[in-house]
Short mmCIF file of N, CA and C in Angstrom, two decimals:
data_model
loop_
_atom_site.label_atom_id
_atom_site.label_comp_id
_atom_site.label_asym_id
_atom_site.label_seq_id
_atom_site.Cartn_x
_atom_site.Cartn_y
_atom_site.Cartn_z
N MET A 8 29.02 24.87 107.66
CA MET A 8 29.89 25.69 108.46
C MET A 8 30.46 26.79 107.57
N LYS A 9 30.19 28.01 107.96
CA LYS A 9 30.63 29.15 107.17
C LYS A 9 31.90 29.74 107.77
N ASN A 10 32.95 29.81 106.98
CA ASN A 10 34.22 30.34 107.45
C ASN A 10 34.59 31.54 106.58
N THR A 11 34.65 32.70 107.18
CA THR A 11 35.00 33.90 106.43
C THR A 11 36.46 34.24 106.64
N VAL A 12 36.97 35.08 105.77
CA VAL A 12 38.37 35.51 105.88
C VAL A 12 38.62 36.23 107.19
N ASN A 13 37.67 37.06 107.65
CA ASN A 13 37.85 37.82 108.88
C ASN A 13 37.99 36.92 110.10
N GLU A 14 37.27 35.80 110.13
CA GLU A 14 37.33 34.92 111.27
C GLU A 14 38.65 34.17 111.36
N SER A 15 39.23 33.84 110.22
CA SER A 15 40.44 33.03 110.22
C SER A 15 41.71 33.83 110.02
N ALA A 16 41.58 35.13 109.76
CA ALA A 16 42.76 35.96 109.51
C ALA A 16 43.58 36.16 110.78
N ILE A 17 44.87 36.24 110.62
CA ILE A 17 45.75 36.53 111.74
C ILE A 17 45.61 38.01 112.09
N LYS A 18 45.43 38.28 113.36
CA LYS A 18 45.26 39.66 113.83
C LYS A 18 46.62 40.34 113.92
N LYS A 19 46.68 41.60 113.49
CA LYS A 19 47.91 42.38 113.61
C LYS A 19 48.12 42.75 115.08
N LEU A 20 49.38 42.88 115.46
CA LEU A 20 49.73 43.24 116.83
C LEU A 20 50.34 44.64 116.86
N LYS A 21 50.17 45.31 117.98
CA LYS A 21 50.74 46.63 118.21
C LYS A 21 51.48 46.62 119.54
N LEU A 22 52.43 47.51 119.66
CA LEU A 22 53.16 47.70 120.91
C LEU A 22 52.59 48.94 121.58
N LEU A 23 52.07 48.77 122.78
CA LEU A 23 51.48 49.87 123.54
C LEU A 23 52.39 50.13 124.74
N VAL A 24 52.86 51.36 124.88
CA VAL A 24 53.74 51.73 125.99
C VAL A 24 53.00 52.75 126.85
N THR A 25 52.87 52.43 128.14
CA THR A 25 52.13 53.27 129.07
C THR A 25 53.02 53.62 130.25
N VAL A 26 53.06 54.89 130.63
CA VAL A 26 53.86 55.33 131.79
C VAL A 26 52.90 55.78 132.88
N VAL A 27 53.04 55.18 134.07
CA VAL A 27 52.17 55.50 135.20
C VAL A 27 53.02 55.64 136.46
N ASP A 28 52.43 56.20 137.52
CA ASP A 28 53.12 56.21 138.81
C ASP A 28 53.39 54.77 139.21
N ARG A 29 54.57 54.53 139.75
CA ARG A 29 54.98 53.16 140.08
C ARG A 29 53.99 52.47 141.03
N ALA A 30 53.45 53.21 141.96
CA ALA A 30 52.50 52.63 142.92
C ALA A 30 51.24 52.12 142.24
N LYS A 31 50.91 52.64 141.07
CA LYS A 31 49.71 52.22 140.33
C LYS A 31 50.02 51.19 139.25
N GLY A 32 51.26 50.75 139.14
CA GLY A 32 51.66 49.84 138.07
C GLY A 32 50.85 48.55 138.03
N GLU A 33 50.69 47.88 139.17
CA GLU A 33 49.93 46.63 139.23
C GLU A 33 48.47 46.85 138.83
N PHE A 34 47.91 47.97 139.27
CA PHE A 34 46.52 48.29 138.92
C PHE A 34 46.36 48.38 137.41
N TYR A 35 47.26 49.11 136.75
CA TYR A 35 47.15 49.27 135.29
C TYR A 35 47.47 47.98 134.55
N LEU A 36 48.35 47.15 135.08
CA LEU A 36 48.57 45.83 134.48
C LEU A 36 47.27 45.03 134.48
N ASP A 37 46.52 45.11 135.57
CA ASP A 37 45.24 44.41 135.65
C ASP A 37 44.23 44.98 134.67
N VAL A 38 44.17 46.31 134.56
CA VAL A 38 43.24 46.94 133.62
C VAL A 38 43.55 46.50 132.20
N LEU A 39 44.82 46.56 131.82
CA LEU A 39 45.22 46.21 130.46
C LEU A 39 45.01 44.72 130.17
N SER A 40 45.18 43.87 131.17
CA SER A 40 45.06 42.42 130.94
C SER A 40 43.65 41.99 130.58
N GLN A 41 42.67 42.85 130.77
CA GLN A 41 41.28 42.54 130.42
C GLN A 41 41.05 42.55 128.91
N PHE A 42 42.05 42.97 128.13
CA PHE A 42 41.87 43.16 126.69
C PHE A 42 42.68 42.18 125.85
N GLU A 43 42.76 40.94 126.29
CA GLU A 43 43.44 39.89 125.53
C GLU A 43 44.88 40.28 125.16
N VAL A 44 45.62 40.74 126.15
CA VAL A 44 47.01 41.14 125.95
C VAL A 44 47.85 39.90 125.67
N ASN A 45 48.68 39.96 124.64
CA ASN A 45 49.54 38.82 124.31
C ASN A 45 50.77 38.76 125.20
N PHE A 46 51.26 39.92 125.65
CA PHE A 46 52.46 39.99 126.47
C PHE A 46 52.46 41.33 127.19
N GLN A 47 52.87 41.33 128.47
CA GLN A 47 53.02 42.58 129.22
C GLN A 47 54.28 42.49 130.07
N MET A 48 54.91 43.66 130.23
CA MET A 48 56.08 43.74 131.10
C MET A 48 56.09 45.14 131.70
N ALA A 49 56.32 45.22 132.99
CA ALA A 49 56.44 46.51 133.67
C ALA A 49 57.89 46.71 134.09
N VAL A 50 58.40 47.89 133.80
CA VAL A 50 59.79 48.23 134.12
C VAL A 50 59.77 49.49 134.96
N GLY A 51 60.49 49.46 136.08
CA GLY A 51 60.58 50.63 136.94
C GLY A 51 61.47 51.69 136.32
N GLY A 52 61.16 52.93 136.61
CA GLY A 52 61.96 54.03 136.10
C GLY A 52 61.89 55.22 137.03
N LYS A 53 62.63 56.24 136.68
CA LYS A 53 62.67 57.46 137.50
C LYS A 53 62.56 58.65 136.56
N GLY A 54 61.70 59.60 136.90
CA GLY A 54 61.53 60.80 136.09
C GLY A 54 62.80 61.62 136.02
N THR A 55 62.85 62.55 135.08
CA THR A 55 64.08 63.31 134.85
C THR A 55 63.97 64.79 135.19
N ALA A 56 62.87 65.22 135.79
CA ALA A 56 62.72 66.63 136.15
C ALA A 56 63.71 67.01 137.25
N HIS A 57 64.10 68.28 137.30
CA HIS A 57 65.00 68.77 138.34
C HIS A 57 64.32 68.71 139.70
N SER A 58 65.08 68.42 140.74
CA SER A 58 64.52 68.22 142.07
C SER A 58 63.76 69.45 142.58
N ASP A 59 64.19 70.65 142.23
CA ASP A 59 63.47 71.86 142.65
C ASP A 59 62.06 71.87 142.07
N LEU A 60 61.94 71.55 140.81
CA LEU A 60 60.64 71.51 140.13
C LEU A 60 59.76 70.41 140.72
N ILE A 61 60.35 69.27 141.01
CA ILE A 61 59.60 68.15 141.59
C ILE A 61 59.00 68.55 142.93
N GLU A 62 59.82 69.19 143.78
CA GLU A 62 59.33 69.62 145.08
C GLU A 62 58.24 70.67 144.95
N MET A 63 58.45 71.64 144.07
CA MET A 63 57.49 72.73 143.90
C MET A 63 56.13 72.21 143.43
N LEU A 64 56.12 71.25 142.50
CA LEU A 64 54.88 70.71 141.94
C LEU A 64 54.36 69.50 142.70
N GLY A 65 55.14 68.99 143.64
CA GLY A 65 54.71 67.82 144.41
C GLY A 65 54.58 66.57 143.56
N LEU A 66 55.49 66.39 142.61
CA LEU A 66 55.42 65.26 141.69
C LEU A 66 56.05 64.01 142.28
N ASN A 67 55.61 62.87 141.78
CA ASN A 67 56.20 61.59 142.12
C ASN A 67 57.10 61.20 140.96
N ILE A 68 58.40 61.05 141.21
CA ILE A 68 59.32 60.76 140.11
C ILE A 68 59.47 59.27 139.83
N HIS A 69 58.94 58.42 140.70
CA HIS A 69 59.07 56.98 140.51
C HIS A 69 57.94 56.49 139.61
N LYS A 70 58.31 55.98 138.44
CA LYS A 70 57.35 55.59 137.41
C LYS A 70 57.47 54.11 137.06
N ALA A 71 56.42 53.59 136.48
CA ALA A 71 56.44 52.25 135.89
C ALA A 71 56.11 52.42 134.41
N THR A 72 56.92 51.82 133.57
CA THR A 72 56.66 51.80 132.14
C THR A 72 56.10 50.42 131.83
N ILE A 73 54.87 50.39 131.32
CA ILE A 73 54.23 49.12 130.99
C ILE A 73 54.30 48.93 129.48
N ILE A 74 54.91 47.86 129.07
CA ILE A 74 55.06 47.53 127.65
C ILE A 74 54.11 46.37 127.37
N SER A 75 53.15 46.60 126.47
CA SER A 75 52.14 45.59 126.17
C SER A 75 52.11 45.29 124.67
N VAL A 76 52.03 44.03 124.33
CA VAL A 76 51.81 43.61 122.95
C VAL A 76 50.34 43.21 122.85
N VAL A 77 49.59 43.95 122.02
CA VAL A 77 48.14 43.79 121.98
C VAL A 77 47.63 43.69 120.54
N ARG A 78 46.46 43.14 120.40
CA ARG A 78 45.83 43.09 119.08
C ARG A 78 45.50 44.50 118.62
N GLU A 79 45.73 44.77 117.36
CA GLU A 79 45.50 46.10 116.80
C GLU A 79 44.07 46.58 117.02
N ASP A 80 43.10 45.68 116.92
CA ASP A 80 41.71 46.08 117.05
C ASP A 80 41.31 46.38 118.50
N LYS A 81 42.18 46.16 119.46
CA LYS A 81 41.89 46.43 120.87
C LYS A 81 42.55 47.71 121.39
N VAL A 82 43.45 48.31 120.63
CA VAL A 82 44.25 49.44 121.12
C VAL A 82 43.37 50.62 121.53
N ASP A 83 42.48 51.06 120.66
CA ASP A 83 41.66 52.23 120.99
C ASP A 83 40.80 52.00 122.23
N GLU A 84 40.25 50.80 122.34
CA GLU A 84 39.44 50.46 123.50
C GLU A 84 40.28 50.47 124.78
N MET A 85 41.51 50.00 124.69
CA MET A 85 42.40 49.99 125.84
C MET A 85 42.77 51.40 126.28
N VAL A 86 43.11 52.24 125.31
CA VAL A 86 43.48 53.63 125.62
C VAL A 86 42.30 54.35 126.27
N THR A 87 41.12 54.17 125.72
CA THR A 87 39.92 54.79 126.29
C THR A 87 39.70 54.31 127.72
N SER A 88 39.89 53.03 127.96
CA SER A 88 39.70 52.47 129.29
C SER A 88 40.68 53.10 130.29
N ILE A 89 41.93 53.25 129.89
CA ILE A 89 42.93 53.85 130.78
C ILE A 89 42.58 55.31 131.06
N GLU A 90 42.20 56.03 130.03
CA GLU A 90 41.89 57.45 130.20
C GLU A 90 40.64 57.69 131.04
N GLN A 91 39.76 56.70 131.11
CA GLN A 91 38.52 56.87 131.86
C GLN A 91 38.60 56.37 133.30
N VAL A 92 39.75 55.85 133.70
CA VAL A 92 39.89 55.36 135.07
C VAL A 92 39.70 56.54 136.02
N GLU A 93 38.78 56.38 136.94
CA GLU A 93 38.47 57.45 137.88
C GLU A 93 39.66 57.69 138.81
N GLY A 94 40.00 58.94 139.01
CA GLY A 94 41.07 59.29 139.93
C GLY A 94 42.45 59.23 139.32
N VAL A 95 42.54 59.13 138.00
CA VAL A 95 43.86 59.09 137.36
C VAL A 95 44.52 60.45 137.49
N HIS A 96 45.69 60.47 138.10
CA HIS A 96 46.46 61.70 138.20
C HIS A 96 47.56 61.72 137.14
N TYR A 97 48.08 60.54 136.82
CA TYR A 97 49.13 60.48 135.82
C TYR A 97 49.12 59.13 135.13
N ALA A 98 48.66 59.13 133.92
CA ALA A 98 48.76 57.94 133.07
C ALA A 98 48.91 58.47 131.66
N LYS A 99 49.98 58.16 131.03
CA LYS A 99 50.26 58.73 129.71
C LYS A 99 50.63 57.62 128.74
N ILE A 100 49.90 57.56 127.64
CA ILE A 100 50.23 56.64 126.56
C ILE A 100 51.29 57.34 125.72
N ILE A 101 52.50 56.79 125.66
CA ILE A 101 53.56 57.48 124.94
C ILE A 101 53.84 56.90 123.57
N ALA A 102 53.35 55.69 123.31
CA ALA A 102 53.58 55.11 121.99
C ALA A 102 52.52 54.05 121.72
N ARG A 103 52.13 53.94 120.47
CA ARG A 103 51.15 52.94 120.08
C ARG A 103 51.74 51.94 119.09
N GLU A 104 52.93 52.16 118.60
CA GLU A 104 53.51 51.24 117.63
C GLU A 104 54.96 50.99 117.94
#
């Protein structure tokens, strides 16, 4: 039985924070959970743009902030997966650590 350092080493963790439209929060939780997420939490929030600007641009101010604790070696793959979701109108990775 061959045991290498890479197989038995503890994987580093990263904090990934993703902001999406609140209505899409559950969808993105499901997408992220495919990548061996250690912990996830979604918190509701509200955007801070002025109401005139929101109306003019037709923006949705109700957001979900998804906080995920993930293995370091999965972060890039997760970000790519989120960015490639078809029909994404607003999904922003705001922090990786």
